[in-house]
PDB file of C-alpha atoms in Angstrom:
ATOM      1  CA  UNK A1263      25.513 -71.164-229.003  1.00  0.00           C
ATOM      2  CA  UNK A1264      28.291 -70.236-231.385  1.00  0.00           C
ATOM      3  CA  UNK A1265      31.903 -70.344-230.396  1.00  0.00           C
ATOM      4  CA  UNK A1266      32.344 -66.751-231.570  1.00  0.00           C
ATOM      5  CA  UNK A1267      29.745 -65.480-229.081  1.00  0.00           C
ATOM      6  CA  UNK A1268      31.425 -67.409-226.285  1.00  0.00           C
ATOM      7  CA  UNK A1269      34.882 -66.185-227.297  1.00  0.00           C
ATOM      8  CA  UNK A1270      33.592 -62.616-227.407  1.00  0.00           C
ATOM      9  CA  UNK A1271      32.075 -62.993-223.939  1.00  0.00           C
ATOM     10  CA  UNK A1272      35.358 -64.359-222.620  1.00  0.00           C
ATOM     11  CA  UNK A1273      37.089 -61.316-224.118  1.00  0.00           C
ATOM     12  CA  UNK A1274      34.731 -59.022-222.199  1.00  0.00           C
ATOM     13  CA  UNK A1275      32.153 -58.186-224.896  1.00  0.00           C
ATOM     14  CA  UNK A1276      29.060 -57.148-222.911  1.00  0.00           C
ATOM     15  CA  UNK A1277      26.680 -57.769-225.844  1.00  0.00           C
ATOM     16  CA  UNK A1278      27.950 -61.341-226.175  1.00  0.00           C
ATOM     17  CA  UNK A1279      27.570 -61.901-222.435  1.00  0.00           C
ATOM     18  CA  UNK A1280      24.035 -60.449-222.557  1.00  0.00           C
ATOM     19  CA  UNK A1281      23.211 -62.852-225.398  1.00  0.00           C
ATOM     20  CA  UNK A1282      24.316 -65.837-223.319  1.00  0.00           C
ATOM     21  CA  UNK A1283      22.437 -64.685-220.223  1.00  0.00           C
ATOM     22  CA  UNK A1284      19.292 -63.917-222.217  1.00  0.00           C
ATOM     23  CA  UNK A1285      19.412 -67.334-223.878  1.00  0.00           C
ATOM     24  CA  UNK A1286      19.885 -69.399-220.704  1.00  0.00           C
ATOM     25  CA  UNK A1287      18.615 -67.384-217.719  1.00  0.00           C
ATOM     26  CA  UNK A1288      15.074 -68.796-217.907  1.00  0.00           C
ATOM     27  CA  UNK A1289      16.487 -72.328-217.969  1.00  0.00           C
ATOM     28  CA  UNK A1290      18.659 -71.625-214.896  1.00  0.00           C
ATOM     29  CA  UNK A1291      15.625 -70.219-213.078  1.00  0.00           C
ATOM     30  CA  UNK A1292      13.450 -73.246-214.004  1.00  0.00           C
ATOM     31  CA  UNK A1293      16.113 -75.644-212.788  1.00  0.00           C
ATOM     32  CA  UNK A1294      16.484 -73.830-209.455  1.00  0.00           C
ATOM     33  CA  UNK A1295      12.725 -73.691-208.952  1.00  0.00           C
ATOM     34  CA  UNK A1296      12.515 -77.350-209.970  1.00  0.00           C
ATOM     35  CA  UNK A1297      14.285 -78.155-206.719  1.00  0.00           C
ATOM     36  CA  UNK A1298      11.337 -76.493-204.946  1.00  0.00           C
ATOM     37  CA  UNK A1299      13.468 -73.580-203.823  1.00  0.00           C
ATOM     38  CA  UNK A1300      11.716 -70.379-202.834  1.00  0.00           C
ATOM     39  CA  UNK A1301      12.295 -67.294-204.974  1.00  0.00           C
ATOM     40  CA  UNK A1302      15.145 -65.957-202.816  1.00  0.00           C
ATOM     41  CA  UNK A1303      17.006 -69.281-202.816  1.00  0.00           C
ATOM     42  CA  UNK A1304      16.404 -69.725-206.548  1.00  0.00           C
ATOM     43  CA  UNK A1305      17.840 -66.240-207.090  1.00  0.00           C
ATOM     44  CA  UNK A1306      20.907 -67.225-205.035  1.00  0.00           C
ATOM     45  CA  UNK A1307      21.366 -70.385-207.114  1.00  0.00           C
ATOM     46  CA  UNK A1308      20.981 -68.365-210.286  1.00  0.00           C
ATOM     47  CA  UNK A1309      23.527 -65.802-209.169  1.00  0.00           C
ATOM     48  CA  UNK A1310      26.097 -68.412-208.140  1.00  0.00           C
ATOM     49  CA  UNK A1311      25.501 -70.334-211.381  1.00  0.00           C
ATOM     50  CA  UNK A1312      26.281 -67.240-213.444  1.00  0.00           C
ATOM     51  CA  UNK A1313      29.326 -66.569-211.279  1.00  0.00           C
ATOM     52  CA  UNK A1314      30.591 -70.084-212.081  1.00  0.00           C
ATOM     53  CA  UNK A1315      29.953 -69.447-215.777  1.00  0.00           C
ATOM     54  CA  UNK A1316      31.970 -66.223-215.636  1.00  0.00           C
ATOM     55  CA  UNK A1317      34.782 -67.976-213.765  1.00  0.00           C
ATOM     56  CA  UNK A1318      35.010 -70.964-216.109  1.00  0.00           C
ATOM     57  CA  UNK A1319      33.638 -69.893-219.494  1.00  0.00           C
ATOM     58  CA  UNK A1320      37.151 -69.690-220.914  1.00  0.00           C
ATOM     59  CA  UNK A1321      37.671 -73.384-220.078  1.00  0.00           C
ATOM     60  CA  UNK A1322      34.678 -74.559-222.134  1.00  0.00           C
ATOM     61  CA  UNK A1323      36.015 -76.861-224.847  1.00  0.00           C
ATOM     62  CA  UNK A1324      32.754 -77.611-226.639  1.00  0.00           C
ATOM     63  CA  UNK A1325      30.720 -74.470-227.407  1.00  0.00           C
ATOM     64  CA  UNK A1326      27.713 -76.617-228.346  1.00  0.00           C
ATOM     65  CA  UNK A1327      27.669 -77.974-224.785  1.00  0.00           C
ATOM     66  CA  UNK A1328      27.250 -74.541-223.167  1.00  0.00           C
ATOM     67  CA  UNK A1329      23.554 -75.039-222.397  1.00  0.00           C
ATOM     68  CA  UNK A1330      24.118 -78.465-220.875  1.00  0.00           C
ATOM     69  CA  UNK A1331      27.095 -77.190-218.894  1.00  0.00           C
ATOM     70  CA  UNK A1332      25.062 -74.298-217.498  1.00  0.00           C
ATOM     71  CA  UNK A1333      22.187 -76.691-216.666  1.00  0.00           C
ATOM     72  CA  UNK A1334      24.497 -79.077-214.808  1.00  0.00           C
ATOM     73  CA  UNK A1335      26.090 -76.142-212.984  1.00  0.00           C
ATOM     74  CA  UNK A1336      22.663 -74.854-211.906  1.00  0.00           C
ATOM     75  CA  UNK A1337      21.694 -78.325-210.651  1.00  0.00           C
ATOM     76  CA  UNK A1338      24.920 -78.656-208.681  1.00  0.00           C
ATOM     77  CA  UNK A1339      24.490 -75.235-207.107  1.00  0.00           C
ATOM     78  CA  UNK A1340      20.876 -76.017-206.143  1.00  0.00           C
ATOM     79  CA  UNK A1341      21.959 -79.301-204.574  1.00  0.00           C
ATOM     80  CA  UNK A1342      24.787 -77.595-202.700  1.00  0.00           C
ATOM     81  CA  UNK A1343      22.374 -75.010-201.337  1.00  0.00           C
ATOM     82  CA  UNK A1344      20.018 -77.765-200.204  1.00  0.00           C
ATOM     83  CA  UNK A1345      22.876 -79.673-198.548  1.00  0.00           C
ATOM     84  CA  UNK A1346      24.023 -76.573-196.672  1.00  0.00           C
ATOM     85  CA  UNK A1347      20.515 -75.890-195.397  1.00  0.00           C
ATOM     86  CA  UNK A1348      19.606 -79.428-194.453  1.00  0.00           C
ATOM     87  CA  UNK A1349      19.560 -80.211-190.774  1.00  0.00           C
ATOM     88  CA  UNK A1350      19.862 -83.829-189.781  1.00  0.00           C
ATOM     89  CA  UNK A1351      17.725 -84.670-186.767  1.00  0.00           C
ATOM     90  CA  UNK A1352      19.285 -87.016-184.267  1.00  0.00           C
ATOM     91  CA  UNK A1353      17.101 -89.753-182.879  1.00  0.00           C
ATOM     92  CA  UNK A1354      18.644 -91.325-179.789  1.00  0.00           C
ATOM     93  CA  UNK A1355      16.549 -94.460-180.229  1.00  0.00           C
ATOM     94  CA  UNK A1356      18.535 -95.370-183.334  1.00  0.00           C
ATOM     95  CA  UNK A1357      21.467 -96.320-181.091  1.00  0.00           C
ATOM     96  CA  UNK A1358      19.413 -98.753-179.048  1.00  0.00           C
ATOM     97  CA  UNK A1359      17.757-100.609-181.928  1.00  0.00           C
ATOM     98  CA  UNK A1360      18.837-104.108-182.892  1.00  0.00           C
ATOM     99  CA  UNK A1361      21.240-104.591-185.779  1.00  0.00           C
ATOM    100  CA  UNK A1362      19.702-104.826-189.241  1.00  0.00           C
ATOM    101  CA  UNK A1363      19.768-108.476-190.289  1.00  0.00           C
ATOM    102  CA  UNK A1364      19.285-107.457-193.924  1.00  0.00           C
ATOM    103  CA  UNK A1365      22.404-105.290-193.967  1.00  0.00           C
ATOM    104  CA  UNK A1366      25.131-106.530-196.298  1.00  0.00           C
ATOM    105  CA  UNK A1367      28.056-108.368-194.772  1.00  0.00           C
ATOM    106  CA  UNK A1368      31.293-106.360-194.564  1.00  0.00           C
ATOM    107  CA  UNK A1369      32.805-108.300-197.469  1.00  0.00           C
ATOM    108  CA  UNK A1370      29.789-107.575-199.649  1.00  0.00           C
ATOM    109  CA  UNK A1371      30.006-103.899-198.780  1.00  0.00           C
ATOM    110  CA  UNK A1372      33.671-103.869-199.802  1.00  0.00           C
ATOM    111  CA  UNK A1373      32.885-105.526-203.139  1.00  0.00           C
ATOM    112  CA  UNK A1374      30.021-103.080-203.767  1.00  0.00           C
ATOM    113  CA  UNK A1375      32.266-100.118-202.982  1.00  0.00           C
ATOM    114  CA  UNK A1376      34.964-101.431-205.334  1.00  0.00           C
ATOM    115  CA  UNK A1377      32.405-101.972-208.108  1.00  0.00           C
ATOM    116  CA  UNK A1378      31.096 -98.441-207.598  1.00  0.00           C
ATOM    117  CA  UNK A1379      34.631 -97.011-207.771  1.00  0.00           C
ATOM    118  CA  UNK A1380      35.248 -98.861-211.051  1.00  0.00           C
ATOM    119  CA  UNK A1381      31.936 -97.586-212.409  1.00  0.00           C
ATOM    120  CA  UNK A1382      32.745 -93.961-211.539  1.00  0.00           C
ATOM    121  CA  UNK A1383      36.260 -94.289-212.953  1.00  0.00           C
ATOM    122  CA  UNK A1384      34.794 -95.609-216.228  1.00  0.00           C
ATOM    123  CA  UNK A1385      32.178 -92.827-216.183  1.00  0.00           C
ATOM    124  CA  UNK A1386      34.916 -90.183-215.853  1.00  0.00           C
ATOM    125  CA  UNK A1387      36.649 -91.576-218.966  1.00  0.00           C
ATOM    126  CA  UNK A1388      33.541 -91.005-221.099  1.00  0.00           C
ATOM    127  CA  UNK A1389      33.438 -87.982-223.394  1.00  0.00           C
ATOM    128  CA  UNK A1390      31.931 -84.834-221.838  1.00  0.00           C
ATOM    129  CA  UNK A1391      28.805 -85.132-223.988  1.00  0.00           C
ATOM    130  CA  UNK A1392      28.068 -88.659-222.719  1.00  0.00           C
ATOM    131  CA  UNK A1393      28.717 -87.707-219.110  1.00  0.00           C
ATOM    132  CA  UNK A1394      26.338 -84.766-219.479  1.00  0.00           C
ATOM    133  CA  UNK A1395      23.594 -86.825-221.140  1.00  0.00           C
ATOM    134  CA  UNK A1396      23.803 -89.593-218.539  1.00  0.00           C
ATOM    135  CA  UNK A1397      23.876 -87.146-215.632  1.00  0.00           C
ATOM    136  CA  UNK A1398      20.825 -85.307-216.892  1.00  0.00           C
ATOM    137  CA  UNK A1399      18.821 -88.409-217.809  1.00  0.00           C
ATOM    138  CA  UNK A1400      19.855 -90.831-215.089  1.00  0.00           C
ATOM    139  CA  UNK A1401      21.755 -89.388-212.156  1.00  0.00           C
ATOM    140  CA  UNK A1402      20.378 -85.964-211.307  1.00  0.00           C
ATOM    141  CA  UNK A1403      16.667 -86.233-210.564  1.00  0.00           C
ATOM    142  CA  UNK A1404      15.741 -86.532-214.216  1.00  0.00           C
ATOM    143  CA  UNK A1405      13.158 -84.147-215.527  1.00  0.00           C
ATOM    144  CA  UNK A1406      11.028 -84.644-218.563  1.00  0.00           C
ATOM    145  CA  UNK A1407      12.683 -85.568-221.845  1.00  0.00           C
ATOM    146  CA  UNK A1408      11.446 -82.252-223.211  1.00  0.00           C
ATOM    147  CA  UNK A1409      13.250 -80.293-220.486  1.00  0.00           C
ATOM    148  CA  UNK A1410      16.456 -82.284-220.926  1.00  0.00           C
ATOM    149  CA  UNK A1411      16.293 -81.885-224.720  1.00  0.00           C
ATOM    150  CA  UNK A1412      15.845 -78.141-224.295  1.00  0.00           C
ATOM    151  CA  UNK A1413      18.753 -77.922-221.857  1.00  0.00           C
ATOM    152  CA  UNK A1414      21.007 -79.876-224.212  1.00  0.00           C
ATOM    153  CA  UNK A1415      19.648 -78.052-227.265  1.00  0.00           C
ATOM    154  CA  UNK A1416      18.947 -81.291-229.139  1.00  0.00           C
ATOM    155  CA  UNK A1417      15.793 -82.795-230.654  1.00  0.00           C
ATOM    156  CA  UNK A1418      13.808 -84.796-228.112  1.00  0.00           C
ATOM    157  CA  UNK A1419      13.919 -87.871-230.375  1.00  0.00           C
ATOM    158  CA  UNK A1420      17.709 -87.969-230.204  1.00  0.00           C
ATOM    159  CA  UNK A1421      17.868 -88.408-226.412  1.00  0.00           C
ATOM    160  CA  UNK A1422      17.006 -92.117-226.315  1.00  0.00           C
ATOM    161  CA  UNK A1423      19.565 -93.095-228.964  1.00  0.00           C
ATOM    162  CA  UNK A1424      22.173 -90.800-227.376  1.00  0.00           C
ATOM    163  CA  UNK A1425      21.546 -92.361-223.970  1.00  0.00           C
ATOM    164  CA  UNK A1426      21.881 -95.832-225.510  1.00  0.00           C
ATOM    165  CA  UNK A1427      25.175 -94.968-227.203  1.00  0.00           C
ATOM    166  CA  UNK A1428      26.526 -93.459-223.988  1.00  0.00           C
ATOM    167  CA  UNK A1429      25.512 -96.497-221.934  1.00  0.00           C
ATOM    168  CA  UNK A1430      27.181 -98.738-224.531  1.00  0.00           C
ATOM    169  CA  UNK A1431      30.339 -96.630-224.235  1.00  0.00           C
ATOM    170  CA  UNK A1432      30.172 -96.962-220.440  1.00  0.00           C
ATOM    171  CA  UNK A1433      29.797-100.738-220.721  1.00  0.00           C
ATOM    172  CA  UNK A1434      32.816-100.829-223.044  1.00  0.00           C
ATOM    173  CA  UNK A1435      34.875 -98.807-220.553  1.00  0.00           C
ATOM    174  CA  UNK A1436      33.868-101.224-217.798  1.00  0.00           C
ATOM    175  CA  UNK A1437      34.885-104.196-219.965  1.00  0.00           C
ATOM    176  CA  UNK A1438      38.270-102.564-220.542  1.00  0.00           C
ATOM    177  CA  UNK A1439      38.613-102.074-216.768  1.00  0.00           C
ATOM    178  CA  UNK A1440      37.747-105.729-216.131  1.00  0.00           C
ATOM    179  CA  UNK A1441      40.394-106.821-218.630  1.00  0.00           C
ATOM    180  CA  UNK A1442      43.033-104.761-216.843  1.00  0.00           C
ATOM    181  CA  UNK A1443      42.132-105.803-213.288  1.00  0.00           C
ATOM    182  CA  UNK A1444      41.578-109.504-213.920  1.00  0.00           C
TER     183      UNK A1444
END
């Protein structure tokens, strides 16, 4: 998507906005339905996704990342809808069961939590493109490479190398973190 179309949409050009919606609405719908939402819930996710786009389109720094940004937004909105609707059943027997002998010791849990914090801090320092690629391929219930390539608007053959470069960048960030903390 060109930066001029995005800039025009931000400035209130209805034709530019219609171009963006026409280009990405099917993708937003597929993502919502991919979470096995019924049509009404998928429509809600779609509507909220487009609301987020309207609210934040002017903050988009990389026009080429618009499709990926919309895809990630749709996924987040679908997950939020599922979280709001999920009821957690309470089973009273869980309080009377014996302790889990395989559970990590408190010290191990603390070390794991610290490692996870360092990982997420390093992840946040990655460029937006790498964070988007890794989220779509690894973190958020990955779909097919074809679907991810379409959402990112890149050739399918470039996803593996891009993922590899982004993981290398993440490893480098973690090495830098280790050098600072040790």
